[in-house]
Short mmCIF file of N, CA and C in Angstrom, two decimals:
data_model
loop_
_atom_site.label_atom_id
_atom_site.label_comp_id
_atom_site.label_asym_id
_atom_site.label_seq_id
_atom_site.Cartn_x
_atom_site.Cartn_y
_atom_site.Cartn_z
N SER A 1 31.24 20.07 -20.49
CA SER A 1 30.02 20.82 -20.50
C SER A 1 29.01 20.21 -19.52
N GLN A 2 28.10 21.06 -19.19
CA GLN A 2 27.21 20.86 -18.04
C GLN A 2 25.92 20.19 -18.90
N ILE A 3 25.32 18.85 -18.39
CA ILE A 3 24.27 18.52 -19.29
C ILE A 3 22.76 19.30 -18.88
N VAL A 4 22.90 19.61 -17.59
CA VAL A 4 21.70 20.18 -17.08
C VAL A 4 21.95 21.52 -16.35
N SER A 5 21.46 22.68 -16.73
CA SER A 5 21.82 23.78 -15.90
C SER A 5 21.52 23.60 -14.46
N ASP A 6 22.33 24.63 -13.70
CA ASP A 6 22.03 24.71 -12.26
C ASP A 6 20.47 25.16 -12.02
N GLU A 7 20.14 26.16 -13.04
CA GLU A 7 18.66 26.71 -12.86
C GLU A 7 17.56 25.72 -13.03
N ARG A 8 17.83 24.84 -14.07
CA ARG A 8 16.92 23.72 -14.32
C ARG A 8 16.96 22.71 -12.90
N LEU A 9 18.15 22.29 -12.60
CA LEU A 9 18.14 21.60 -11.25
C LEU A 9 17.55 21.95 -10.18
N LEU A 10 17.61 23.46 -9.88
CA LEU A 10 16.84 24.07 -8.94
C LEU A 10 15.55 23.99 -8.83
N TYR A 11 14.84 24.29 -10.46
CA TYR A 11 13.41 24.34 -10.61
C TYR A 11 12.95 22.98 -10.48
N ASN A 12 13.71 21.84 -10.74
CA ASN A 12 13.18 20.53 -10.55
C ASN A 12 13.12 20.30 -9.21
N LYS A 13 13.93 20.66 -8.28
CA LYS A 13 13.82 20.30 -6.89
C LYS A 13 12.81 21.06 -6.26
N LEU A 14 12.80 22.61 -6.56
CA LEU A 14 11.61 23.12 -5.87
C LEU A 14 10.26 22.70 -6.44
N PHE A 15 10.09 22.27 -7.54
CA PHE A 15 8.66 21.47 -8.17
C PHE A 15 8.48 20.27 -7.50
N GLN A 16 9.59 19.35 -6.92
CA GLN A 16 9.56 18.10 -6.51
C GLN A 16 9.00 18.37 -4.93
N HIS A 17 9.58 19.67 -4.51
CA HIS A 17 9.14 19.98 -2.91
C HIS A 17 7.64 20.50 -2.97
N LEU A 18 7.40 21.24 -4.14
CA LEU A 18 6.05 21.66 -4.16
C LEU A 18 4.89 20.48 -4.23
N GLN A 19 5.36 19.60 -4.92
CA GLN A 19 4.43 18.38 -5.07
C GLN A 19 3.81 17.67 -3.96
N LYS A 20 5.32 17.66 -3.37
CA LYS A 20 5.12 16.84 -1.80
C LYS A 20 4.28 17.46 -1.00
N GLU A 21 4.54 18.79 -0.90
CA GLU A 21 3.48 19.65 0.09
C GLU A 21 2.10 19.96 -0.53
N LYS A 22 1.95 19.60 -1.88
CA LYS A 22 0.54 19.63 -2.35
C LYS A 22 -0.19 18.30 -2.08
N GLU A 23 0.62 17.18 -1.80
CA GLU A 23 0.01 15.81 -1.57
C GLU A 23 -0.36 15.83 0.13
N ILE A 24 0.56 16.42 0.90
CA ILE A 24 0.22 16.67 2.35
C ILE A 24 -0.98 17.49 2.62
N GLU A 25 -1.14 18.30 1.76
CA GLU A 25 -2.53 19.21 1.78
C GLU A 25 -3.69 18.47 1.57
N PHE A 26 -3.62 17.79 0.44
CA PHE A 26 -4.51 17.05 -0.16
C PHE A 26 -5.04 15.94 0.91
N ILE A 27 -4.01 15.26 1.59
CA ILE A 27 -4.35 14.30 2.51
C ILE A 27 -5.26 14.81 3.84
N LYS A 28 -4.69 16.01 4.16
CA LYS A 28 -5.35 16.60 5.01
C LYS A 28 -6.77 17.12 4.86
N LYS A 29 -7.14 17.09 3.78
CA LYS A 29 -8.43 17.62 3.19
C LYS A 29 -9.37 16.59 2.91
N ILE A 30 -8.96 15.30 2.93
CA ILE A 30 -9.84 14.01 2.71
C ILE A 30 -10.84 14.26 3.41
N ASP A 31 -12.06 14.00 2.67
CA ASP A 31 -13.55 13.98 3.31
C ASP A 31 -13.59 12.56 3.76
N LYS A 32 -13.67 12.50 5.29
CA LYS A 32 -14.04 10.97 5.55
C LYS A 32 -15.40 10.64 5.13
N LYS A 33 -16.17 11.46 5.06
CA LYS A 33 -17.72 11.06 4.68
C LYS A 33 -17.72 10.48 3.25
N GLU A 34 -17.18 11.19 2.68
CA GLU A 34 -16.79 10.89 1.20
C GLU A 34 -16.24 9.34 0.78
N ILE A 35 -14.85 9.21 1.72
CA ILE A 35 -14.57 7.70 1.73
C ILE A 35 -15.63 6.84 2.49
N GLU A 36 -16.32 7.15 3.22
CA GLU A 36 -17.13 6.24 4.09
C GLU A 36 -18.40 5.92 2.92
N LYS A 37 -18.88 6.79 2.30
CA LYS A 37 -19.65 6.65 0.99
C LYS A 37 -19.15 5.55 0.17
N GLU A 38 -17.92 5.89 -0.29
CA GLU A 38 -17.37 5.25 -1.46
C GLU A 38 -17.20 3.52 -0.86
N LEU A 39 -16.95 3.51 0.51
CA LEU A 39 -16.51 1.91 1.03
C LEU A 39 -17.91 1.22 1.25
N ILE A 40 -19.02 2.06 1.31
CA ILE A 40 -20.27 1.26 1.46
C ILE A 40 -20.80 0.98 -0.17
N GLU A 41 -20.46 1.88 -1.03
CA GLU A 41 -20.90 1.44 -2.33
C GLU A 41 -20.01 0.05 -2.81
N LEU A 42 -18.75 0.33 -2.55
CA LEU A 42 -17.91 -0.96 -2.54
C LEU A 42 -18.54 -2.11 -2.24
N GLN A 43 -18.96 -2.14 -1.05
CA GLN A 43 -19.34 -3.31 -0.32
C GLN A 43 -21.01 -3.83 -1.16
N GLN A 44 -21.55 -2.86 -1.71
CA GLN A 44 -22.84 -3.14 -2.24
C GLN A 44 -22.44 -3.82 -3.82
N TYR A 45 -21.57 -2.90 -4.23
CA TYR A 45 -21.38 -3.28 -5.83
C TYR A 45 -19.64 -3.75 -5.85
N PRO A 46 -19.18 -4.59 -5.36
CA PRO A 46 -17.70 -4.79 -5.50
C PRO A 46 -17.16 -5.30 -6.76
N LYS A 47 -17.74 -5.36 -7.62
CA LYS A 47 -17.44 -6.08 -9.08
C LYS A 47 -17.27 -4.44 -10.03
N LYS A 48 -18.00 -3.50 -9.54
CA LYS A 48 -17.74 -2.40 -10.30
C LYS A 48 -16.68 -1.36 -10.02
N ILE A 49 -15.84 -1.59 -9.08
CA ILE A 49 -14.61 -0.81 -8.78
C ILE A 49 -13.44 -1.60 -9.53
N THR A 50 -12.52 -0.78 -10.04
CA THR A 50 -11.28 -0.99 -10.57
C THR A 50 -10.21 -1.36 -9.76
N PRO A 51 -9.38 -2.05 -9.99
CA PRO A 51 -8.51 -2.30 -9.26
C PRO A 51 -7.75 -1.18 -8.75
N THR A 52 -7.16 -0.20 -9.92
CA THR A 52 -6.60 0.81 -9.71
C THR A 52 -7.39 1.97 -8.64
N HIS A 53 -8.81 1.76 -8.46
CA HIS A 53 -9.42 2.83 -7.68
C HIS A 53 -9.66 2.22 -6.43
N LEU A 54 -9.60 1.14 -6.31
CA LEU A 54 -9.42 0.27 -4.95
C LEU A 54 -8.39 0.46 -4.34
N GLU A 55 -7.08 0.53 -4.81
CA GLU A 55 -5.92 0.79 -4.29
C GLU A 55 -6.12 2.43 -3.73
N SER A 56 -6.52 3.22 -4.80
CA SER A 56 -6.37 4.47 -4.27
C SER A 56 -7.34 4.72 -3.15
N LEU A 57 -8.53 4.17 -2.92
CA LEU A 57 -9.68 4.28 -1.85
C LEU A 57 -8.88 3.78 -0.62
N ILE A 58 -8.50 2.52 -0.58
CA ILE A 58 -7.69 2.17 0.46
C ILE A 58 -6.51 3.13 1.06
N TRP A 59 -6.00 3.28 0.28
CA TRP A 59 -4.57 4.41 0.46
C TRP A 59 -5.18 5.44 1.17
N LYS A 60 -6.26 6.20 0.62
CA LYS A 60 -6.84 7.51 1.29
C LYS A 60 -7.66 7.21 2.58
N SER A 61 -8.22 6.23 2.61
CA SER A 61 -8.67 5.56 3.63
C SER A 61 -7.84 5.42 5.07
N ILE A 62 -6.70 4.78 4.84
CA ILE A 62 -5.77 4.67 5.92
C ILE A 62 -5.30 5.96 6.09
N LEU A 63 -4.86 6.43 5.38
CA LEU A 63 -4.00 8.09 5.46
C LEU A 63 -4.99 8.86 6.06
N SER A 64 -6.44 8.87 5.92
CA SER A 64 -7.21 9.67 6.54
C SER A 64 -7.34 9.59 8.01
N LEU A 65 -7.02 8.50 8.52
CA LEU A 65 -7.11 8.11 9.56
C LEU A 65 -5.67 8.69 10.53
N GLY A 66 -4.59 9.20 10.01
CA GLY A 66 -3.54 9.98 10.61
C GLY A 66 -2.40 8.98 11.12
N GLY A 67 -1.65 9.76 11.92
CA GLY A 67 -0.74 8.88 12.81
C GLY A 67 0.42 8.43 12.07
N THR A 68 0.52 8.46 10.59
CA THR A 68 1.72 7.76 9.90
C THR A 68 2.79 8.66 10.09
N LYS A 69 3.96 8.21 9.82
CA LYS A 69 5.18 8.92 10.12
C LYS A 69 6.18 9.43 8.92
N ALA A 70 5.49 8.70 7.72
CA ALA A 70 6.46 9.16 6.67
C ALA A 70 5.48 9.92 5.89
N HIS A 71 6.16 10.61 4.59
CA HIS A 71 5.42 11.46 3.74
C HIS A 71 4.20 10.58 3.06
N PRO A 72 2.97 10.95 2.61
CA PRO A 72 2.21 10.06 2.07
C PRO A 72 2.75 9.35 0.76
N SER A 73 3.54 9.98 -0.10
CA SER A 73 4.15 9.66 -1.41
C SER A 73 5.03 8.18 -1.07
N GLU A 74 5.37 8.26 0.28
CA GLU A 74 6.29 7.03 0.68
C GLU A 74 5.43 5.76 1.08
N SER A 75 4.11 6.28 1.23
CA SER A 75 3.24 4.96 1.70
C SER A 75 2.63 4.18 0.61
N ARG A 76 2.81 4.57 -0.62
CA ARG A 76 2.20 3.68 -1.81
C ARG A 76 3.15 3.37 -2.72
N ASN A 77 2.86 2.41 -3.40
CA ASN A 77 3.97 1.59 -4.54
C ASN A 77 3.28 1.83 -5.75
N PHE A 78 2.36 2.78 -5.82
CA PHE A 78 1.73 2.97 -7.27
C PHE A 78 1.79 4.71 -7.51
N HIS A 79 1.80 4.85 -8.76
CA HIS A 79 1.77 6.29 -9.28
C HIS A 79 0.64 6.91 -9.21
N VAL A 80 0.37 8.14 -8.87
CA VAL A 80 -0.86 8.80 -8.93
C VAL A 80 -1.02 9.89 -10.06
N ASP A 81 -2.10 10.12 -10.29
CA ASP A 81 -2.38 11.31 -11.38
C ASP A 81 -2.40 12.60 -10.32
N SER A 82 -2.74 13.61 -11.11
CA SER A 82 -2.85 15.06 -10.35
C SER A 82 -4.05 15.09 -9.41
N GLU A 83 -4.99 14.08 -9.47
CA GLU A 83 -6.07 13.94 -8.49
C GLU A 83 -5.64 13.09 -7.54
N TYR A 84 -4.60 12.46 -7.24
CA TYR A 84 -4.02 11.42 -6.42
C TYR A 84 -4.88 10.14 -6.72
N GLU A 85 -5.38 9.79 -7.76
CA GLU A 85 -6.09 8.47 -8.03
C GLU A 85 -4.89 7.75 -8.85
N SER A 86 -4.75 6.41 -8.33
CA SER A 86 -3.74 5.53 -8.72
C SER A 86 -4.07 5.44 -10.41
N ILE A 87 -2.85 5.59 -11.03
CA ILE A 87 -2.73 5.27 -12.62
C ILE A 87 -2.52 3.83 -12.88
N PHE A 88 -1.72 3.07 -12.38
CA PHE A 88 -1.44 1.99 -12.31
C PHE A 88 -1.37 0.99 -11.03
N THR A 89 -1.72 -0.13 -10.95
CA THR A 89 -1.65 -0.84 -9.84
C THR A 89 -0.11 -1.00 -9.33
N ALA A 90 0.14 -1.42 -7.93
CA ALA A 90 1.49 -1.31 -7.67
C ALA A 90 2.03 -2.90 -8.42
N ALA A 91 3.35 -2.75 -8.26
CA ALA A 91 4.32 -3.88 -8.98
C ALA A 91 4.05 -5.09 -7.97
N GLY A 92 4.25 -5.95 -8.57
CA GLY A 92 4.10 -7.33 -7.78
C GLY A 92 5.39 -7.79 -6.74
N GLU A 93 6.38 -7.10 -7.03
CA GLU A 93 7.64 -7.25 -6.20
C GLU A 93 7.54 -6.75 -4.94
N MET A 94 6.82 -5.80 -4.72
CA MET A 94 6.88 -4.99 -3.24
C MET A 94 5.29 -4.87 -3.00
N PRO A 95 5.21 -4.57 -1.59
CA PRO A 95 3.62 -4.47 -0.95
C PRO A 95 2.93 -3.36 -1.82
N ASP A 96 1.57 -3.37 -1.81
CA ASP A 96 0.93 -2.36 -2.55
C ASP A 96 1.14 -0.97 -1.64
N MET A 97 1.10 -1.23 -0.38
CA MET A 97 1.25 0.09 0.35
C MET A 97 2.12 -0.20 1.79
N GLN A 98 2.75 0.70 2.29
CA GLN A 98 3.21 0.53 3.77
C GLN A 98 3.31 1.89 4.41
N PHE A 99 2.79 1.52 5.76
CA PHE A 99 2.57 2.79 6.70
C PHE A 99 3.38 2.45 7.82
N TYR A 100 3.97 3.69 8.04
CA TYR A 100 4.98 3.61 9.18
C TYR A 100 4.67 4.41 10.51
N TYR A 101 4.44 3.85 11.52
CA TYR A 101 4.06 4.25 12.89
C TYR A 101 5.26 4.00 14.02
N ASN A 102 5.15 4.82 15.14
CA ASN A 102 5.93 4.66 16.10
C ASN A 102 6.54 3.30 16.45
N SER A 103 5.65 2.41 16.80
CA SER A 103 6.03 1.00 17.32
C SER A 103 5.84 0.05 16.40
N PHE A 104 5.17 0.05 15.14
CA PHE A 104 5.04 -0.94 14.28
C PHE A 104 4.71 -0.50 13.11
N ASP A 105 4.87 -1.15 11.97
CA ASP A 105 4.47 -0.81 10.62
C ASP A 105 3.45 -1.69 9.88
N GLU A 106 2.71 -1.20 8.97
CA GLU A 106 1.74 -2.01 8.56
C GLU A 106 1.68 -1.93 6.96
N ILE A 107 1.84 -3.13 6.54
CA ILE A 107 1.80 -3.04 5.03
C ILE A 107 0.27 -3.64 4.56
N VAL A 108 0.09 -3.07 3.24
CA VAL A 108 -1.43 -3.33 2.59
C VAL A 108 -1.14 -4.02 1.60
N GLU A 109 -2.07 -5.01 1.35
CA GLU A 109 -2.00 -5.74 -0.01
C GLU A 109 -3.62 -5.97 -0.55
N VAL A 110 -3.61 -5.48 -1.76
CA VAL A 110 -4.91 -5.33 -2.35
C VAL A 110 -5.21 -6.15 -3.46
N THR A 111 -6.27 -7.13 -3.51
CA THR A 111 -6.38 -7.89 -4.83
C THR A 111 -8.02 -7.98 -5.04
N LYS A 112 -8.10 -8.15 -6.09
CA LYS A 112 -9.58 -8.46 -6.63
C LYS A 112 -9.97 -9.91 -6.85
N SER A 113 -8.83 -10.82 -7.00
CA SER A 113 -8.77 -11.95 -7.06
C SER A 113 -9.63 -12.77 -6.28
N GLU A 114 -10.43 -13.83 -6.49
CA GLU A 114 -11.09 -14.77 -5.42
C GLU A 114 -10.74 -16.02 -5.79
N GLY A 115 -11.20 -17.01 -4.81
CA GLY A 115 -11.33 -18.61 -5.13
C GLY A 115 -9.69 -18.87 -5.28
N LYS A 116 -9.54 -20.17 -5.94
CA LYS A 116 -8.24 -20.56 -5.80
C LYS A 116 -7.51 -19.88 -6.75
N THR A 117 -7.84 -18.86 -7.57
CA THR A 117 -6.98 -17.78 -8.44
C THR A 117 -6.06 -17.12 -7.06
N GLN A 118 -6.84 -16.43 -6.05
CA GLN A 118 -6.44 -15.79 -5.20
C GLN A 118 -5.20 -16.45 -4.42
N TRP A 119 -5.56 -17.64 -4.08
CA TRP A 119 -4.48 -18.46 -3.46
C TRP A 119 -3.07 -18.59 -4.34
N LYS A 120 -3.44 -18.99 -5.52
CA LYS A 120 -2.25 -19.07 -6.60
C LYS A 120 -1.65 -17.76 -6.50
N MET A 121 -2.16 -16.73 -6.50
CA MET A 121 -1.46 -15.22 -6.79
C MET A 121 -0.93 -14.73 -5.62
N GLU A 122 -1.55 -15.02 -4.37
CA GLU A 122 -0.91 -14.30 -3.09
C GLU A 122 -0.54 -14.95 -2.01
N HIS A 123 -0.44 -16.44 -2.10
CA HIS A 123 0.30 -16.91 -0.97
C HIS A 123 1.70 -16.97 -0.86
N GLU A 124 2.33 -16.65 -1.82
CA GLU A 124 3.82 -16.45 -1.91
C GLU A 124 4.13 -15.08 -1.53
N PRO A 125 3.66 -14.25 -2.45
CA PRO A 125 4.32 -12.65 -2.08
C PRO A 125 3.67 -11.98 -0.80
N VAL A 126 2.48 -12.34 -0.19
CA VAL A 126 2.16 -11.52 0.76
C VAL A 126 3.12 -11.87 1.93
N PRO A 127 3.17 -13.15 2.40
CA PRO A 127 4.12 -13.27 3.38
C PRO A 127 5.69 -12.92 3.40
N ARG A 128 6.27 -12.98 2.05
CA ARG A 128 7.52 -12.45 1.74
C ARG A 128 7.36 -11.07 2.02
N HIS A 129 6.39 -10.24 1.40
CA HIS A 129 6.44 -8.72 1.65
C HIS A 129 6.46 -8.49 3.16
N VAL A 130 5.73 -8.92 3.93
CA VAL A 130 5.58 -8.94 5.32
C VAL A 130 6.98 -9.17 5.81
N ALA A 131 7.50 -10.19 5.73
CA ALA A 131 9.05 -10.75 6.13
C ALA A 131 10.33 -9.59 5.68
N SER A 132 9.79 -9.25 4.53
CA SER A 132 11.05 -8.40 3.82
C SER A 132 10.83 -7.06 4.53
N HIS A 133 9.81 -6.63 4.61
CA HIS A 133 9.48 -5.43 5.24
C HIS A 133 10.11 -5.40 6.94
N LYS A 134 9.48 -6.25 7.32
CA LYS A 134 10.11 -6.56 8.90
C LYS A 134 11.76 -6.73 9.20
N PHE A 135 12.34 -7.36 8.03
CA PHE A 135 13.64 -7.64 8.19
C PHE A 135 14.29 -6.30 7.94
N PHE A 136 14.03 -5.46 6.68
CA PHE A 136 14.82 -4.43 6.37
C PHE A 136 14.35 -3.28 7.17
N ASN A 137 13.24 -3.04 7.84
CA ASN A 137 13.20 -1.95 8.62
C ASN A 137 13.10 -2.16 10.15
N LYS A 138 13.56 -3.35 10.69
CA LYS A 138 13.69 -3.73 11.76
C LYS A 138 12.64 -3.18 12.79
N LYS A 139 11.59 -3.79 12.30
CA LYS A 139 10.30 -3.29 13.29
C LYS A 139 9.16 -4.19 13.06
N GLU A 140 8.50 -4.56 14.08
CA GLU A 140 7.25 -5.45 13.79
C GLU A 140 6.61 -5.02 12.80
N THR A 141 5.85 -5.75 11.97
CA THR A 141 5.19 -5.58 10.87
C THR A 141 3.86 -6.56 10.67
N SER A 142 2.93 -5.88 10.16
CA SER A 142 1.62 -6.67 10.22
C SER A 142 1.03 -6.30 8.65
N CYS A 143 0.09 -7.36 8.35
CA CYS A 143 -0.42 -7.01 6.96
C CYS A 143 -2.04 -6.75 6.98
N ILE A 144 -2.39 -5.89 6.24
CA ILE A 144 -3.92 -5.96 6.00
C ILE A 144 -4.12 -6.37 4.63
N PHE A 145 -4.72 -7.52 4.70
CA PHE A 145 -5.10 -8.31 3.28
C PHE A 145 -6.40 -8.00 2.80
N ILE A 146 -6.55 -7.41 1.81
CA ILE A 146 -8.19 -6.92 1.17
C ILE A 146 -8.46 -7.20 -0.02
N ALA A 147 -9.59 -8.12 -0.01
CA ALA A 147 -9.95 -8.76 -1.25
C ALA A 147 -11.69 -8.62 -1.13
N PRO A 148 -12.13 -8.89 -2.43
CA PRO A 148 -13.84 -9.05 -2.29
C PRO A 148 -14.13 -10.30 -1.16
N SER A 149 -13.34 -11.60 -1.31
CA SER A 149 -13.42 -12.40 -0.34
C SER A 149 -12.09 -13.18 -0.27
N ILE A 150 -12.07 -13.90 0.93
CA ILE A 150 -10.79 -14.63 1.08
C ILE A 150 -10.84 -16.01 0.93
N ASP A 151 -10.17 -16.49 0.19
CA ASP A 151 -10.58 -17.97 -0.03
C ASP A 151 -10.15 -18.65 1.13
N LYS A 152 -10.50 -19.92 1.30
CA LYS A 152 -10.08 -20.70 2.70
C LYS A 152 -8.69 -21.00 2.62
N GLU A 153 -8.08 -21.44 1.58
CA GLU A 153 -6.67 -21.66 1.76
C GLU A 153 -6.02 -20.47 2.20
N THR A 154 -6.11 -19.57 1.32
CA THR A 154 -5.32 -18.43 1.70
C THR A 154 -5.66 -17.71 3.25
N GLN A 155 -6.80 -17.72 3.75
CA GLN A 155 -6.99 -17.37 5.10
C GLN A 155 -6.42 -18.53 5.89
N GLU A 156 -6.26 -19.82 5.84
CA GLU A 156 -5.40 -20.67 6.55
C GLU A 156 -4.04 -20.56 6.64
N ARG A 157 -3.30 -20.07 5.58
CA ARG A 157 -2.17 -20.14 5.33
C ARG A 157 -1.53 -18.76 5.92
N PHE A 158 -2.39 -17.55 5.77
CA PHE A 158 -2.10 -16.42 6.44
C PHE A 158 -2.45 -16.49 7.94
N PHE A 159 -3.27 -17.28 8.26
CA PHE A 159 -3.39 -17.37 9.84
C PHE A 159 -2.34 -18.24 10.36
N MET A 160 -1.65 -19.12 9.75
CA MET A 160 -0.46 -19.86 10.07
C MET A 160 0.69 -19.18 10.27
N HIS A 161 1.00 -18.02 9.31
CA HIS A 161 1.94 -17.00 9.50
C HIS A 161 1.88 -16.06 10.53
N SER A 162 0.50 -15.75 10.84
CA SER A 162 0.18 -14.82 11.93
C SER A 162 0.74 -15.50 13.21
N LYS A 163 0.43 -16.71 13.26
CA LYS A 163 0.75 -17.44 14.83
C LYS A 163 2.23 -17.84 14.96
N LYS A 164 2.93 -17.39 13.64
CA LYS A 164 4.41 -17.83 13.75
C LYS A 164 4.69 -19.07 13.63
N ILE A 165 4.08 -19.74 12.89
CA ILE A 165 4.20 -21.19 12.53
C ILE A 165 4.90 -21.59 11.58
N LEU A 166 4.59 -20.50 10.38
CA LEU A 166 5.37 -20.69 9.16
C LEU A 166 6.19 -19.29 9.24
N SER A 167 7.40 -19.36 8.39
CA SER A 167 8.43 -18.26 8.23
C SER A 167 8.69 -18.14 7.05
N GLU A 168 9.62 -17.07 6.61
CA GLU A 168 9.89 -16.68 5.41
C GLU A 168 11.76 -16.56 5.76
N ILE A 169 12.28 -16.91 4.35
CA ILE A 169 13.86 -16.83 4.48
C ILE A 169 14.33 -15.55 3.63
N ILE A 170 14.64 -14.54 4.39
CA ILE A 170 15.25 -13.06 3.83
C ILE A 170 16.77 -12.90 4.23
N LYS A 171 17.46 -12.98 3.16
CA LYS A 171 18.92 -12.85 3.02
C LYS A 171 19.75 -13.84 4.09
N GLU A 172 19.07 -15.15 3.94
CA GLU A 172 19.42 -16.37 4.77
C GLU A 172 19.17 -15.95 6.28
N ASN A 173 18.12 -15.30 6.61
CA ASN A 173 17.75 -14.81 7.93
C ASN A 173 16.16 -15.66 7.96
N GLU A 174 15.96 -16.21 8.75
CA GLU A 174 14.42 -16.87 9.18
C GLU A 174 13.54 -15.71 9.69
N VAL A 175 12.63 -15.41 9.21
CA VAL A 175 11.66 -14.12 9.76
C VAL A 175 10.28 -14.84 9.90
N PHE A 176 9.78 -14.55 11.04
CA PHE A 176 8.27 -14.97 11.35
C PHE A 176 7.50 -13.72 11.05
#
């Protein structure tokens, strides 16, 4: 006996396709002035924004610039509601976002942590995410790290990675 009918499978496939098309239309209609207004507010009142809204805002900001090669849903590692607002922040084992371009990829890591907490939370996963993405996608990859402020130790460590002084091991391969 069949667990799911052919009609139900077709319905689900069409529904998923429709959802993807709606997301493309949403991204096309993003109001850049509204994004700019929210980013200015964020600078003025950084403690007021929630981590989920921060991720949503950054995601929409980058997508509004255009030029990415993958579907918008493939650029985020968090789930969104019907208004395309993040429901939960991205899981820790992957970058918050990744954007695919012709000659390079960009991953984005967003945190609200500051000071020593930021260093403890981000010094290991961020370089690993960049190296993993670069290794598995066979493409030059950089990272935008977004935080209310960037701790000096975090800044120094990430700078050393950017200068290819430090590397990560991915599947027994050294990745700078």
